[in-house]
Coordinates of N, CA and C in Angstrom, one line a residue:
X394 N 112.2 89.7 78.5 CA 111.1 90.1 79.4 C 111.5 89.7 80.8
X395 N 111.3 90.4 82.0 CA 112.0 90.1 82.8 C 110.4 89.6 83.5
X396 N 111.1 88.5 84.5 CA 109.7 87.7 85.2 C 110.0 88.7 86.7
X397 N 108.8 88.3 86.9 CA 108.1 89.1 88.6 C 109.0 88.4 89.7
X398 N 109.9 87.7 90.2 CA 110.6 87.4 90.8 C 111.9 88.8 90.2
X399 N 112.2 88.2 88.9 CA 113.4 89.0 89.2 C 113.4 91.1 88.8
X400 N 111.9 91.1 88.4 CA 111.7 92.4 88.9 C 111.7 92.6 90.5
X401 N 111.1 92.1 91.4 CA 111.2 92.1 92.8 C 112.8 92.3 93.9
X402 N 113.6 91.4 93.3 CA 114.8 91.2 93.2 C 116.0 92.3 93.1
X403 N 115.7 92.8 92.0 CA 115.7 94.4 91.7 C 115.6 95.1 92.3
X404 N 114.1 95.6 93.2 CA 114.0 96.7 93.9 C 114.0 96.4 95.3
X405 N 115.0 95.4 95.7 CA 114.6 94.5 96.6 C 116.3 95.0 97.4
X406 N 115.9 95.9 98.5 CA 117.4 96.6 99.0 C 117.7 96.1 100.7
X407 N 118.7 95.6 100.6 CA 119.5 94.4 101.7 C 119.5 95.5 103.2
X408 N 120.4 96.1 102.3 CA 121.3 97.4 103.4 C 120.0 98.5 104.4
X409 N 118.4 98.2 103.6 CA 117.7 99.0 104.4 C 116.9 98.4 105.5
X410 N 116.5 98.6 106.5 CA 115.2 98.2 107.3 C 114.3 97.8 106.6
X411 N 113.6 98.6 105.8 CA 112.6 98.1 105.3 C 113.1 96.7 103.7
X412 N 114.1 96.8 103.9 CA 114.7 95.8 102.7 C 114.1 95.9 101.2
X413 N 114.0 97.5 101.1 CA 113.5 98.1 100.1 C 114.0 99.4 100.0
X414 N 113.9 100.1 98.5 CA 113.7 101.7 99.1 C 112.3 102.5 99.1
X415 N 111.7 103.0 100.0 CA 110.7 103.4 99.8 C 110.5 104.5 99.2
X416 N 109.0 104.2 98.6 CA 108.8 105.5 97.1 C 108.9 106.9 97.8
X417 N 109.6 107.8 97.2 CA 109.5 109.1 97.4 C 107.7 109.9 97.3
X418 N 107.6 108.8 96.0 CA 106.2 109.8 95.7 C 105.0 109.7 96.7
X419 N 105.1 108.4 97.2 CA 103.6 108.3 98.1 C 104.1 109.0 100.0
X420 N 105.3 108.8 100.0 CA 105.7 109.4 100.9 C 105.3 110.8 100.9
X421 N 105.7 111.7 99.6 CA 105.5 113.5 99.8 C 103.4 113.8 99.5
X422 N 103.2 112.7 99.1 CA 101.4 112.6 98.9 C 100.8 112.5 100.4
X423 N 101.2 111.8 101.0 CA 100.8 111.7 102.4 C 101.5 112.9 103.5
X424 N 102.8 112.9 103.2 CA 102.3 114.3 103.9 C 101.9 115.5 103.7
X425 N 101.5 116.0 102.3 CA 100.8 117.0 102.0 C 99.2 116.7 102.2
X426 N 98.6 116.0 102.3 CA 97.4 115.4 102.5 C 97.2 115.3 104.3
X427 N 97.8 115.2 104.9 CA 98.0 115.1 106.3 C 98.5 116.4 106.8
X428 N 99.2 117.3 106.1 CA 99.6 118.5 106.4 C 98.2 119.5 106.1
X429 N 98.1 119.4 105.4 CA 96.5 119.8 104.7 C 95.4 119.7 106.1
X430 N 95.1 118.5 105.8 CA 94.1 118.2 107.2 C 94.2 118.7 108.6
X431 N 95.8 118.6 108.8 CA 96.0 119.3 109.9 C 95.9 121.1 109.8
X432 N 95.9 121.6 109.3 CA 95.8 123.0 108.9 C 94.6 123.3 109.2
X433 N 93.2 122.6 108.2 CA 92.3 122.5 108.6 C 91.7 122.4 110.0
X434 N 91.8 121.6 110.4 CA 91.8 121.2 111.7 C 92.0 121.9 112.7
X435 N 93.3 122.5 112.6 CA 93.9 123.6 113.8 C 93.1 124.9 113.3
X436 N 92.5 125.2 112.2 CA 91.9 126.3 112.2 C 90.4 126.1 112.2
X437 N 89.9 125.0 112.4 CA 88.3 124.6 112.7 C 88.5 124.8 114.2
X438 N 89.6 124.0 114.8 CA 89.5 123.8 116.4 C 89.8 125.6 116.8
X439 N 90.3 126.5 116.4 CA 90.5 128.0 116.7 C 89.4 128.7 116.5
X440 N 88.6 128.5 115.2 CA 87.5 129.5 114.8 C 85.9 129.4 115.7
X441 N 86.1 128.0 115.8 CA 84.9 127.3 116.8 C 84.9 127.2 118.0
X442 N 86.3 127.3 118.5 CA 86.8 127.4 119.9 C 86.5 125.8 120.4
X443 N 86.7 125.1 119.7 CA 86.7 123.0 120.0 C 88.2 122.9 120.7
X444 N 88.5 123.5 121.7 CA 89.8 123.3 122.3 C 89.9 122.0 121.7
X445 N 89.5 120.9 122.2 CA 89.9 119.6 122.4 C 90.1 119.2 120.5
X446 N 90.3 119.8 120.2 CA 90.7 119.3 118.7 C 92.2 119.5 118.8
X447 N 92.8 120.4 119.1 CA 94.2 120.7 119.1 C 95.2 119.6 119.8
X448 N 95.0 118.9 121.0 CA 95.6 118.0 121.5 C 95.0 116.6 120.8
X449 N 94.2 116.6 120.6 CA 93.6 115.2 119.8 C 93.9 115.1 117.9
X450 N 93.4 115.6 117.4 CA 93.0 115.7 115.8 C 94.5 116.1 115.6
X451 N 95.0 117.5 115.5 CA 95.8 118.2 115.4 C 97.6 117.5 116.1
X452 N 97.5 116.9 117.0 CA 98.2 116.1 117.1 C 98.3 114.8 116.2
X453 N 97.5 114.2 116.0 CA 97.4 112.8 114.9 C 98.3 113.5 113.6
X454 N 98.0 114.3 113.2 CA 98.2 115.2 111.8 C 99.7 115.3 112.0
X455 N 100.1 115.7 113.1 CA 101.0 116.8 113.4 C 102.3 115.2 113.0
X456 N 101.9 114.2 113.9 CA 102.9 112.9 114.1 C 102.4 111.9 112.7
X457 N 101.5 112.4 112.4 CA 101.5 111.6 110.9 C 102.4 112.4 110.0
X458 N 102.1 113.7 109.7 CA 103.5 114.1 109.2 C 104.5 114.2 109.7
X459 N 104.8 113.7 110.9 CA 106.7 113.6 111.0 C 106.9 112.2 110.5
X460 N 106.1 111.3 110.4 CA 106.2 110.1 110.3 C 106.5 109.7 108.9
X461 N 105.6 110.1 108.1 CA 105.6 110.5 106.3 C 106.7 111.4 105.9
X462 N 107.7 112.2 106.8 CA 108.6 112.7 106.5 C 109.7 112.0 106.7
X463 N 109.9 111.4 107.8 CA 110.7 110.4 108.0 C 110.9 109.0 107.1
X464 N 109.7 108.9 106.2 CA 110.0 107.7 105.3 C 110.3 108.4 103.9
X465 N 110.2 109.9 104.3 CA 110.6 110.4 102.8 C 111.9 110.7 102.7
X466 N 112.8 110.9 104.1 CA 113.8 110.8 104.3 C 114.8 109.4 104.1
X467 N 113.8 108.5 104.6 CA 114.5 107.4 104.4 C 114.6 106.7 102.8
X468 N 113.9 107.4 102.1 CA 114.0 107.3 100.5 C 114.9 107.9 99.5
X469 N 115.4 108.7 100.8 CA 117.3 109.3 100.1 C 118.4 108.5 100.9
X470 N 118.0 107.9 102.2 CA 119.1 107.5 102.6 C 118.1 106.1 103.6
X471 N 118.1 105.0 102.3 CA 117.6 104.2 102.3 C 118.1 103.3 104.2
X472 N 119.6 103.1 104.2 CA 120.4 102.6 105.3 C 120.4 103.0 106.4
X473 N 119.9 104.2 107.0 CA 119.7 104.6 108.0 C 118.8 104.4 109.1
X474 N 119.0 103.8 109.9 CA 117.6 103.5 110.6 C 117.1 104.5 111.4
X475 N 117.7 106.0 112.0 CA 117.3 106.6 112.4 C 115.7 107.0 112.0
X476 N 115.6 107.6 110.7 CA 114.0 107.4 109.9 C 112.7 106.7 110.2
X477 N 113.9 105.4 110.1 CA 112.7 104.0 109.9 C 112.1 103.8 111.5
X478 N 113.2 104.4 112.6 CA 112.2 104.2 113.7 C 111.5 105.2 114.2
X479 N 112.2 106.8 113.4 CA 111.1 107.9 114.1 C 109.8 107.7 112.4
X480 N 109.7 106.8 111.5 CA 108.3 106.9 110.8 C 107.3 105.8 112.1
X481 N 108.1 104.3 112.3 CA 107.5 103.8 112.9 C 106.8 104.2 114.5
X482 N 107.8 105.1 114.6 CA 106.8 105.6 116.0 C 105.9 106.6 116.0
X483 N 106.0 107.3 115.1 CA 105.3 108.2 114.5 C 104.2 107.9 114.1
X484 N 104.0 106.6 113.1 CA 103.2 106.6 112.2 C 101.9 105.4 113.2
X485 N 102.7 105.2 114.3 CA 102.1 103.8 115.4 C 101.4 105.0 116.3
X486 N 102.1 105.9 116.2 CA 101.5 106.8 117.6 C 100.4 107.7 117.4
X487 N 100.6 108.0 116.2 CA 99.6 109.0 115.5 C 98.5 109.0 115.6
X488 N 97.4 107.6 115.1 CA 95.9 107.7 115.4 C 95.8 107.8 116.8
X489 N 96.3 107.1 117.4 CA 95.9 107.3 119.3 C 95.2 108.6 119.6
X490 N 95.7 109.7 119.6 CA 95.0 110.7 119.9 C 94.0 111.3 118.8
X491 N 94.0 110.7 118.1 CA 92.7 110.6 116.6 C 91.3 109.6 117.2
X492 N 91.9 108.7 117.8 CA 90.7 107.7 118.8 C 90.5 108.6 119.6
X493 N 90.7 109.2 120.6 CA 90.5 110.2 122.1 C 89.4 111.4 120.7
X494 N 89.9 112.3 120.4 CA 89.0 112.7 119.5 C 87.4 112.1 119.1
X495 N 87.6 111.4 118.7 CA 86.0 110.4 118.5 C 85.3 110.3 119.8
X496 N 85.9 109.5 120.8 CA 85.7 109.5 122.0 C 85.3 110.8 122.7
X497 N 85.6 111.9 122.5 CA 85.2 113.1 123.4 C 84.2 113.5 122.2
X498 N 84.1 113.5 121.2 CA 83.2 113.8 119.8 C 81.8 113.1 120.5
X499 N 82.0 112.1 120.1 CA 80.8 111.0 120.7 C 80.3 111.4 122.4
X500 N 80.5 111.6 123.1 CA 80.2 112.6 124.3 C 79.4 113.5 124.3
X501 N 79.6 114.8 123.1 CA 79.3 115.8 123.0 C 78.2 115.4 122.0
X502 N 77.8 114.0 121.1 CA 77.2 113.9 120.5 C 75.8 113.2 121.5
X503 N 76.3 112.4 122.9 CA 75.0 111.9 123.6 C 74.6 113.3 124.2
X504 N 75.6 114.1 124.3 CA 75.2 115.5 125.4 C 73.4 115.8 125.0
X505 N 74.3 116.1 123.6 CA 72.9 117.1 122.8 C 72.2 116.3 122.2
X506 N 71.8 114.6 122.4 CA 70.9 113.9 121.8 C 69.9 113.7 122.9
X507 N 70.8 113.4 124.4 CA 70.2 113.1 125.4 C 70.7 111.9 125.9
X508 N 71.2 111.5 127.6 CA 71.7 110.7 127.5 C 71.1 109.2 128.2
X509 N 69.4 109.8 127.4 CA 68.4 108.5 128.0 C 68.8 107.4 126.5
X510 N 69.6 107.7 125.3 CA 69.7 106.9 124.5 C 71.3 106.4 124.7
X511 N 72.1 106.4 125.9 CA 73.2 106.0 125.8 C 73.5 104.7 126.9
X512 N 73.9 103.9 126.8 CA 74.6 103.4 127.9 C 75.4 103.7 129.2
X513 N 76.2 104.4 128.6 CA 77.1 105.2 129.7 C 76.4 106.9 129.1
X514 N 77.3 107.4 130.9 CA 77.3 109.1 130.7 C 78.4 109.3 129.3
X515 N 77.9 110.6 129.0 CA 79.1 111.3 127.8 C 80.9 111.2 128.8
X516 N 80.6 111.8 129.9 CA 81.9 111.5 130.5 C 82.2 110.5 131.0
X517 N 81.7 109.2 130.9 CA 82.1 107.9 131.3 C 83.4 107.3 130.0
X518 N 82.1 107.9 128.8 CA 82.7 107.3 127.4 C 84.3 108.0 127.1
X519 N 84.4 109.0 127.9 CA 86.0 110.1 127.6 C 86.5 109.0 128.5
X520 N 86.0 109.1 129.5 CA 87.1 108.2 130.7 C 88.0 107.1 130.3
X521 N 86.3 106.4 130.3 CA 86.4 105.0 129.4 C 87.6 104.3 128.8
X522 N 87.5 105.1 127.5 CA 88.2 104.9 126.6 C 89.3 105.2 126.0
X523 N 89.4 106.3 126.9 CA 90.6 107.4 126.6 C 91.9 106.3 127.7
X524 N 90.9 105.9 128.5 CA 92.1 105.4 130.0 C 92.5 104.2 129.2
X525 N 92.0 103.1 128.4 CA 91.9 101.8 127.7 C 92.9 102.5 126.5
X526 N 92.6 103.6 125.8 CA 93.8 104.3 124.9 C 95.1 104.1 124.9
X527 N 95.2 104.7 126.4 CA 96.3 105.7 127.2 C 97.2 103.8 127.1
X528 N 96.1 103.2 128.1 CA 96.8 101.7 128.3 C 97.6 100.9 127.4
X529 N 96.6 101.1 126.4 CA 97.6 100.0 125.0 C 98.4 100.8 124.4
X530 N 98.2 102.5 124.1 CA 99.8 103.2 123.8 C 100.9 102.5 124.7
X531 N 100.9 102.6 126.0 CA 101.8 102.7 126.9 C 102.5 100.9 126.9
X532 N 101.5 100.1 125.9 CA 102.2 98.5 126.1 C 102.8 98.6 124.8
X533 N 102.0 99.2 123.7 CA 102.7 99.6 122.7 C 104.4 100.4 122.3
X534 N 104.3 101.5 123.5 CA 105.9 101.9 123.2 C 106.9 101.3 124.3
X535 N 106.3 100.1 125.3 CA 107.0 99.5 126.0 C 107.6 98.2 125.0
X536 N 106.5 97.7 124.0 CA 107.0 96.6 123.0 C 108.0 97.1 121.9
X537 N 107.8 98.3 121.4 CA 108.5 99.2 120.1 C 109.9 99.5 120.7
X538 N 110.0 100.0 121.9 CA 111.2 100.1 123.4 C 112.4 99.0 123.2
X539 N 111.6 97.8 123.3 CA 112.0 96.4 123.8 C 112.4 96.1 122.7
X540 N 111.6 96.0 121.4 CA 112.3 95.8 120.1 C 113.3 96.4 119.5
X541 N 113.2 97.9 119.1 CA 114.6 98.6 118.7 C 115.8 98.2 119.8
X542 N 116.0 98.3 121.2 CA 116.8 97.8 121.8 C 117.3 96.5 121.3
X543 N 116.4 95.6 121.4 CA 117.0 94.2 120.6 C 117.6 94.3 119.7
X544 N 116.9 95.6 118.7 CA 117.7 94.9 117.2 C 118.6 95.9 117.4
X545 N 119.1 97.0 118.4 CA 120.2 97.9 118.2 C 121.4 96.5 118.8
X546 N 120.9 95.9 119.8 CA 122.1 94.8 120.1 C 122.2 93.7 119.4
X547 N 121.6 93.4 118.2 CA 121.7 92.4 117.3 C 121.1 91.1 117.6
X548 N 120.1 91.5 118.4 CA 119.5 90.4 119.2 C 117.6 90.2 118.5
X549 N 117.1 89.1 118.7 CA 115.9 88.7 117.6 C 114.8 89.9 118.3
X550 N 114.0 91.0 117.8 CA 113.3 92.3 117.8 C 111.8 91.4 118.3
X551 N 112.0 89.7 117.7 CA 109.9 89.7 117.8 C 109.6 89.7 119.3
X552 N 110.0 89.3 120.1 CA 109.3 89.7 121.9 C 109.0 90.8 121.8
X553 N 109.4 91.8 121.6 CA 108.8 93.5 121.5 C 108.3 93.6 120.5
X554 N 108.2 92.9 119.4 CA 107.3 93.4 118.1 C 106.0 92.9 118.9
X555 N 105.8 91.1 119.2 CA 104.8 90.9 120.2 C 103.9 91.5 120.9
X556 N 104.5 92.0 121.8 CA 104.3 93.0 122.7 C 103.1 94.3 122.2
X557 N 104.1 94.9 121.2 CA 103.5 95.7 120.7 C 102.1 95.3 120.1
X558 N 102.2 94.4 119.2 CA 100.9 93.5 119.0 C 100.0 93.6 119.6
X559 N 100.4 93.1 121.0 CA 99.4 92.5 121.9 C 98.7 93.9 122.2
X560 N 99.6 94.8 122.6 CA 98.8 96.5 122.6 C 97.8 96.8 121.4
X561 N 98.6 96.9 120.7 CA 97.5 97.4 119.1 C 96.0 96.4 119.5
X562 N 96.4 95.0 119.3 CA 95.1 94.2 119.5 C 94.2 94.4 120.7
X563 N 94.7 94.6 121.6 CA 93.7 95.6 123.0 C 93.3 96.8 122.6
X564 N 94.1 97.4 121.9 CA 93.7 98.7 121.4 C 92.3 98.7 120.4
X565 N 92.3 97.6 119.6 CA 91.4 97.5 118.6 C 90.5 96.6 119.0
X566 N 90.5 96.0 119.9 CA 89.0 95.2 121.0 C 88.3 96.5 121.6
X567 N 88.9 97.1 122.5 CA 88.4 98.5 123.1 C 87.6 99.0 122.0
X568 N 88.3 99.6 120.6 CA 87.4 100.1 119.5 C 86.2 99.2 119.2
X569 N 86.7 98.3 119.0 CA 85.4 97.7 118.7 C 84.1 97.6 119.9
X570 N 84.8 97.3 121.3 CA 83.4 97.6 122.1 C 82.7 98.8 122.4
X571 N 83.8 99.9 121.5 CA 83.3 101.5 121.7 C 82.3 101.7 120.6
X572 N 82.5 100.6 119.2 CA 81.5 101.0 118.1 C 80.3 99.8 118.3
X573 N 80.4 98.9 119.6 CA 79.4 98.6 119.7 C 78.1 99.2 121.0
X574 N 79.1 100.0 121.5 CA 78.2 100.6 122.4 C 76.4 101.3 121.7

């Protein structure tokens, strides 16, 4: 009987980024489920005429499945890191314009409630938080930037993983003051 170390050990792959090989199966699940949604999507945002779904929603979809393809790629040719950094940028970049979505959603939702029950105007909330979006993307692909460069020169990646961090976590203070508005 083999013990949970040396099962781990086993599937446990040196030569990749992720120092694993990643499953084929949940990789082609997520992007049919993401390809799906996006389909939907691009044809809710056409039939209803929701322009703003196409650059928002439809985008998220669009980079969640290059992202999910790219780790499904990287699950035939585990050593390659081209993959592992177009899943990671992909799969980091993706919701950002899935947040802008909500944000112009929520807008359209004080429009038509009235906006004596809002804090801010409907277009303050696009402004808002779309501009706080835009900001922690932009510290985020300056940290992801800084990292692959380090580790393409063999040099330690965490100051730009950091970095990155530090964006996501601005990024997710902002959400949170958006879902306590």
């Amino acid at each position: 009987m083999e013990t949970a170390y040396q099962l781990i050990a086993r599937h446990e792959f040196r030569g990749s980024p992720y120092h694993y090989v990643p499953t084929e199966g949940v990789a082609i699940t997520f992007i049919v489920l993401f390809g799906i949604s996006t389909i939907i999507h691009l044809g809710q945002g056409i039939y209803y005429r929701m322009w703003w779904l196409l650059p928002t929603v439809c985008l998220c979809g669009f980079l969640e499945v290059l992202g999910w393809s790219a780790r499904l790629w990287s699950s035939f040719n585990p050593t390659l890191s081209s993959p592992f950094e177009m899943q990671i940028t992909c799969t980091i970049l993706g919701p950002t314009p899935f947040l802008a979505a909500n944000f112009v959603a929520f807008g359209i939702i004080i429009q038509r409630l009235g906006t004596q029950y809002s804090r801010l105007s409907p277009k303050w909330y696009t402004i808002l938080f779309c501009t706080c979006d835009v900001i922690s993307l932009v510290v985020q692909a300056v940290g992801g930037g800084k990292a692959a460069v380090a580790s393409g020169n063999g040099l330690d990646p965490t100051p730009g993983g950091n970095i990155m961090l530090g964006g996501i976590a601005f990024q997710l203070r902002q959400l949170m003051k958006f879902f306590c508005q």
